[in-house]
mmCIF file of C-alpha atoms and ligand atoms in Angstrom:
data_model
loop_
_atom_site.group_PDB
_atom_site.id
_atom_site.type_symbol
_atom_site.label_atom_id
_atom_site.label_comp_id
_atom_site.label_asym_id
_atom_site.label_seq_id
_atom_site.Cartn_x
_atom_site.Cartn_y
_atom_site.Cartn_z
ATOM 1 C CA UNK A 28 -85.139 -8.712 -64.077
ATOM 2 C CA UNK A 29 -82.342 -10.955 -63.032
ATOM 3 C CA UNK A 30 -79.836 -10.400 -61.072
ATOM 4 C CA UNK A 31 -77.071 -10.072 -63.037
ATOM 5 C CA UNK A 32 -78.334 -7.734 -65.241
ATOM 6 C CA UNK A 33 -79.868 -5.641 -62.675
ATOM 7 C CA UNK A 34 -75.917 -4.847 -61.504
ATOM 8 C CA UNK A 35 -75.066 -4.278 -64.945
ATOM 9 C CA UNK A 36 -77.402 -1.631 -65.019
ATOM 10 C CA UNK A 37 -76.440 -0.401 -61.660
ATOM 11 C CA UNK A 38 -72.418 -0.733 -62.800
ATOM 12 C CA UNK A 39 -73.011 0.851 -66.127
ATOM 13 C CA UNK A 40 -75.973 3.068 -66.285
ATOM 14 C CA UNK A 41 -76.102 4.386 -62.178
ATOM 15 C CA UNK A 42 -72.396 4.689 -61.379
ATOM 16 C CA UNK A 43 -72.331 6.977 -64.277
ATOM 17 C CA UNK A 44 -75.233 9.273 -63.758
ATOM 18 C CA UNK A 45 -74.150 9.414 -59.868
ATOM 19 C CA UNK A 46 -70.867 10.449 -60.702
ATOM 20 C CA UNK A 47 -71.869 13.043 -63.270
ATOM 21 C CA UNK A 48 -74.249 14.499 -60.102
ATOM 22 C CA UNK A 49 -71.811 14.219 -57.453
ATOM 23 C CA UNK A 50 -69.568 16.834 -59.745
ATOM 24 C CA UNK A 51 -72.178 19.132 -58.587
ATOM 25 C CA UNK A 52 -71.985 18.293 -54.362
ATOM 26 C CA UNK A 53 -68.269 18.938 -53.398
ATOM 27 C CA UNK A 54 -67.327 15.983 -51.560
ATOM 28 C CA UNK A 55 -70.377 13.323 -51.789
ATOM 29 C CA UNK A 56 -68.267 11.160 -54.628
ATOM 30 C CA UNK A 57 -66.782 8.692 -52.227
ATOM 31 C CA UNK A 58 -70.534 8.542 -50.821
ATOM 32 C CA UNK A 59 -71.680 7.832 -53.935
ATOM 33 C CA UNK A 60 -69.449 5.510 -55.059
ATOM 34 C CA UNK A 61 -69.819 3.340 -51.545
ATOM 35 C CA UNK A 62 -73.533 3.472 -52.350
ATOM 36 C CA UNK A 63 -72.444 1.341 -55.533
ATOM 37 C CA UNK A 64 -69.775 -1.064 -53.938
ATOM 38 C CA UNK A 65 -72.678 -1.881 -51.448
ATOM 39 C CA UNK A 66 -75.842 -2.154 -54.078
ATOM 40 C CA UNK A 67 -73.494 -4.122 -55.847
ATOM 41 C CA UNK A 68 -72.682 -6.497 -53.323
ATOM 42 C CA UNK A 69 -75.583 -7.011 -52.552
ATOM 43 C CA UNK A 70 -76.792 -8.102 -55.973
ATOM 44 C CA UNK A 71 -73.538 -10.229 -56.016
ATOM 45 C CA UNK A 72 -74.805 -12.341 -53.089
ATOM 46 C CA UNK A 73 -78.849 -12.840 -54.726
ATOM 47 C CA UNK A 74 -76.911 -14.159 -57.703
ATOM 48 C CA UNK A 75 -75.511 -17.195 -55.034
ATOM 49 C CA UNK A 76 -72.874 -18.017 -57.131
ATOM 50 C CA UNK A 77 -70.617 -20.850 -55.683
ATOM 51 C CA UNK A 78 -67.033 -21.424 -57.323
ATOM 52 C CA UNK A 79 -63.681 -22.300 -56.246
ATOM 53 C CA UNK A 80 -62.206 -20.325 -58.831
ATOM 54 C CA UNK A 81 -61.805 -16.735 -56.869
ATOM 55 C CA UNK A 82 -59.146 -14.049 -57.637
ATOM 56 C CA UNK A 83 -58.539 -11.836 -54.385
ATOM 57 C CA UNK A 84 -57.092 -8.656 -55.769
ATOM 58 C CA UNK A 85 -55.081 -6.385 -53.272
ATOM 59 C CA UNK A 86 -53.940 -2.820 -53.021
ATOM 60 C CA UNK A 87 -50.190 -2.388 -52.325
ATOM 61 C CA UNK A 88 -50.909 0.262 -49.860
ATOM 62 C CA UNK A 89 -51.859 -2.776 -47.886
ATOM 63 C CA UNK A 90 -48.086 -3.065 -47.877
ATOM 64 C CA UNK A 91 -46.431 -1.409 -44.619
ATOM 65 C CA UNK A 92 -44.264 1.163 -46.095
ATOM 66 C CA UNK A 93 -41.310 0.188 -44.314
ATOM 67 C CA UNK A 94 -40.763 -2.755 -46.127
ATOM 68 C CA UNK A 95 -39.350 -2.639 -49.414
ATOM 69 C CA UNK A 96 -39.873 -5.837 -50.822
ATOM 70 C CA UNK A 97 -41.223 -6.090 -53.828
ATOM 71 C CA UNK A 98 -44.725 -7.666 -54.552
ATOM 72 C CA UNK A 99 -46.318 -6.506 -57.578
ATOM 73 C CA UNK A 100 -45.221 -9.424 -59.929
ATOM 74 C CA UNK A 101 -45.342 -11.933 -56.912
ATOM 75 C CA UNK A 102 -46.969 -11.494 -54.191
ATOM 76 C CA UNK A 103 -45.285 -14.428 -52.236
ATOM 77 C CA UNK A 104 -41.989 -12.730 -52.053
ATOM 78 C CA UNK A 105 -43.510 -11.526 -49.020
ATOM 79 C CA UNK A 106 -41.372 -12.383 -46.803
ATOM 80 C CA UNK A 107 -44.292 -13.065 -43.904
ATOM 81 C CA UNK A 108 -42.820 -10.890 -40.834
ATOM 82 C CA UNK A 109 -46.033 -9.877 -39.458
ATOM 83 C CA UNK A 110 -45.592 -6.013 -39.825
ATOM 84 C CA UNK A 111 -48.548 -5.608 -42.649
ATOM 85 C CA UNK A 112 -51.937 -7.747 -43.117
ATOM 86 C CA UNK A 113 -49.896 -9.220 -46.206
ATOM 87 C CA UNK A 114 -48.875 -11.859 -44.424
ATOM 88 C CA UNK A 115 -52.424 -12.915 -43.430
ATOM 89 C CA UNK A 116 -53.952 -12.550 -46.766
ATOM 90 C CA UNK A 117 -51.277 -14.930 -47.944
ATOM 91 C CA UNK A 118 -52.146 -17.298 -45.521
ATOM 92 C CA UNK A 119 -55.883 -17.059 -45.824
ATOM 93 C CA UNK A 120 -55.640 -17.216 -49.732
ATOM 94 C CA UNK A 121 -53.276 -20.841 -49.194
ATOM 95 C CA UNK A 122 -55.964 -22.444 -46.962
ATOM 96 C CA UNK A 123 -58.577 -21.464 -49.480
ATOM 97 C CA UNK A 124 -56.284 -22.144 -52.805
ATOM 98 C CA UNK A 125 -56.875 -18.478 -54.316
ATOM 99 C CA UNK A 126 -55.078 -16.757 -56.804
ATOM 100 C CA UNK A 127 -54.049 -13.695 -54.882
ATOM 101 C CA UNK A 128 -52.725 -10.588 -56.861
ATOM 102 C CA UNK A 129 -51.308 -7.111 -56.091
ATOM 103 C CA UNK A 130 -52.171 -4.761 -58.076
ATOM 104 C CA UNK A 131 -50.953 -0.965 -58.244
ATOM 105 C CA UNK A 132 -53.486 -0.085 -60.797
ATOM 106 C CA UNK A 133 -56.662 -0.049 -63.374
ATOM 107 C CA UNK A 134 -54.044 -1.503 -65.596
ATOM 108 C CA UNK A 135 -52.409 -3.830 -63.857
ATOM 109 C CA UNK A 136 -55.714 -5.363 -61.847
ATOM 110 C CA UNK A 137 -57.146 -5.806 -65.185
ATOM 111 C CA UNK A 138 -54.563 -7.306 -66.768
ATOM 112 C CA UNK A 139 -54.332 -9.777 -63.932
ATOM 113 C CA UNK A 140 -58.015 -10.606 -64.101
ATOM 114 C CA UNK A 141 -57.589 -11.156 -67.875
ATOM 115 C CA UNK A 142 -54.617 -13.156 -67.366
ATOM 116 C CA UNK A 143 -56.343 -15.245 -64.259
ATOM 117 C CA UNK A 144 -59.654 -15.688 -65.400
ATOM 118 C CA UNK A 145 -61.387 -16.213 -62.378
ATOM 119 C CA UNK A 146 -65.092 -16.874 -62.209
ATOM 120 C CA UNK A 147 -65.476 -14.466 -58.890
ATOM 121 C CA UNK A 148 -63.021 -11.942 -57.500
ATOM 122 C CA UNK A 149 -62.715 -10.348 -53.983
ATOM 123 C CA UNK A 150 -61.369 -6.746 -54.362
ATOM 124 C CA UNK A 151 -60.035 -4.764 -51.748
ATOM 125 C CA UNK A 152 -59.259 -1.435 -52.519
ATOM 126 C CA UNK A 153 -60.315 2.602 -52.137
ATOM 127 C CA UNK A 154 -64.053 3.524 -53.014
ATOM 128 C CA UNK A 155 -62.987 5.020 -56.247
ATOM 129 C CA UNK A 156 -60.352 1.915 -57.496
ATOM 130 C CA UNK A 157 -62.835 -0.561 -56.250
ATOM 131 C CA UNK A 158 -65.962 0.970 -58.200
ATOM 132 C CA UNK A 159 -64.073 1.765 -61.257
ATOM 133 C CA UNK A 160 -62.937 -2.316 -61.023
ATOM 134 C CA UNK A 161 -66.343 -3.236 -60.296
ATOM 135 C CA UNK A 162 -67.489 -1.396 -63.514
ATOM 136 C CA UNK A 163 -64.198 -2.592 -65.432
ATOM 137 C CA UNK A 164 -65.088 -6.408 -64.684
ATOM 138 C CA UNK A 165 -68.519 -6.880 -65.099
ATOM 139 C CA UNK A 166 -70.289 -9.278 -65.672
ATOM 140 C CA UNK A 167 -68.024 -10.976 -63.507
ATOM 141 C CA UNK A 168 -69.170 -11.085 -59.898
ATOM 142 C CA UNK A 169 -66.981 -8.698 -57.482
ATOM 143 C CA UNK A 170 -67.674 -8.626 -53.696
ATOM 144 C CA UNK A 171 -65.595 -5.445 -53.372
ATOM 145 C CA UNK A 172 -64.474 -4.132 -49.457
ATOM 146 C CA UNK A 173 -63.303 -0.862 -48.797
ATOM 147 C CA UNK A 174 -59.516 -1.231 -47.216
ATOM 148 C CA UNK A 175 -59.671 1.179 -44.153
ATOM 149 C CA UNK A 176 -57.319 4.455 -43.994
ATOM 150 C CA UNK A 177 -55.781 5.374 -40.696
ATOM 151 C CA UNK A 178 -53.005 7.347 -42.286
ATOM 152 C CA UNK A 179 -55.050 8.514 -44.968
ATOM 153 C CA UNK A 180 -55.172 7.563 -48.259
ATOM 154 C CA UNK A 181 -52.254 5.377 -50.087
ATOM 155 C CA UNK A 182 -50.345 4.909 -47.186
ATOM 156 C CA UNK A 183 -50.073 1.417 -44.417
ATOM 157 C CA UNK A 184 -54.253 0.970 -45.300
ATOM 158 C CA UNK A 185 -55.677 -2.233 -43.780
ATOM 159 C CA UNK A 186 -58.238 -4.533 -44.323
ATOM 160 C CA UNK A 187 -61.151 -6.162 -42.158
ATOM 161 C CA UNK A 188 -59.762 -9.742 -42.181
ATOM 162 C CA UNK A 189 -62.872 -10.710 -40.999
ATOM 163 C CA UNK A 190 -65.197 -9.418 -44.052
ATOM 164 C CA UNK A 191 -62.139 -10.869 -46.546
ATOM 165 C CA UNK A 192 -62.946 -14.436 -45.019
ATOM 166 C CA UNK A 193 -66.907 -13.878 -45.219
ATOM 167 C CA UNK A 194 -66.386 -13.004 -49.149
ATOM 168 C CA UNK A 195 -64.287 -16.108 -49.294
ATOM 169 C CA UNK A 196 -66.799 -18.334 -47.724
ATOM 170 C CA UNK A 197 -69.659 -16.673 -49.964
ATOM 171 C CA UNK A 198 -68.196 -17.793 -52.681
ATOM 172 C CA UNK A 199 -67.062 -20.917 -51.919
ATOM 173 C CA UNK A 200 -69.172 -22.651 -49.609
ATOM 174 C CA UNK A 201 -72.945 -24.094 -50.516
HETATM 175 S S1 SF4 B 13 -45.600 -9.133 -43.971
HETATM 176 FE FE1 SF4 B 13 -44.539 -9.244 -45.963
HETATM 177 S S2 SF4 B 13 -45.110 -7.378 -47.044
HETATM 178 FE FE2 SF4 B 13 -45.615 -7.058 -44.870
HETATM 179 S S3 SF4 B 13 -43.779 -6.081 -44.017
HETATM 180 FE FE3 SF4 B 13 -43.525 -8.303 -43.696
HETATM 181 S S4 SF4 B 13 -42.358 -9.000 -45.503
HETATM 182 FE FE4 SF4 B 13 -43.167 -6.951 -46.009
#
C-alpha cells in the first residue's frame, strides 16, 4: 500500500478508534495521540517528499507571556528581543523562505493552511492540536513536533529548535 494512503488510514481510521479506547484508560489519550504524531511522521519521511513550499505553523503559547505584542495576524510584529523562541523561528523561517504562521486555533491554523497552500507543513503544537491538525490536513504531509511544557500546558511552551531545523531540511533538501 503506498505511503500516503497508509497515513490516511492511520489519520482517519486509527486516530479514531484509539481515541474512542483511550475514553476507557483515564489518562493514556496524550499517549495515544503521540503514538499517531510519531507513526505519522514516520510515514511522512518514506513518502521523501522534497518542496520548497513549507508552511511552519506555531502555537502562540510559544509566545513568552510577558510580552504583549500581538502576532496572530503577523507574526513579524515580533519585535525580536530574545525573551521567547519567536525570535528564532523567525529567523530560521527567513533563511529558509517559509511562510510562518501563528495560529491560536483549529480554525485559525486551517484557515491559514487554506489560505497558504503549502505543499508540506511543519506543526508545532500540543499532542491533541497537533493530531487533530494532522487529521484536519491530510493528505497533505505534516511533520508535526510536540512543543515542550515546563509551565504546563498553554503557558511560555518551547520548542526543540533543533528538530524544527531537521523538519526543515527534510523537506527541503534532496
Ligand atoms: S521575541 Fe518577539 S514575541 Fe518573543 S518576547 Fe520578544 S518581541 Fe515578544
Amino acid at each position: 500500500m503506498p505511503y500516503k494512503m497508509l497515513r490516511g488510514m492511520v489519520l482517519r481510521v486509527l486516530y479514531p478508534v484509539l481515541m474512542f479506547i483511550s475514553a476507557f484508560f483515564k489518562g493514556r489519550k496524550e499517549v495515544f495521540q503521540r503514538f499517531v504524531i510519531n507513526l505519522n511522521n514516520r510515514l511522512v519521511k518514506k513518502e521523501n517528499i522534497k518542496t520548497k513550499k513549507i508552511l511552519l505553523l506555531l502555537p502562540h503559547c510559544l509566545q513568552t507571556d510577558e510580552c504583549t505584542i500581538r502576532l496572530t495576524h503577523n507574526i513579524y510584529n515580533c519585535e525580536r528581543c530574545g525573551r521567547c523562541e519567536i525570535k528564532d523561528l523567525i529567523e530560521i523561517a527567513d533563511e529558509n523562505e517559509l511562510n510562518l504562521f501563528v495560529a491560536t486555533g483549529g480554525t485559525i491554523a486551517r484557515k491559514i493552511v487554506s489560505e497558504a497552500k503549502p505543499e508540506a507543513i511543519i506543526a508545532v503544537a500540543c499532542e491533541r492540536d497537533l493530531s487533530h491538525g494532522l487529521v484536519d490536513t491530510y493528505p497533505i504531509p505534516v511533520l508535526g513536533i510536540s512543543n515542550k511544557r515546563p509551565f504546563g500546558p498553554c503557558l511560555n511552551t518551547q520548542v526543540d529548535l533543533a528538530e524544527v531545523r531537521d523538519a526543515i531540511n527534510f523537506f527541503s533538501k534532496d
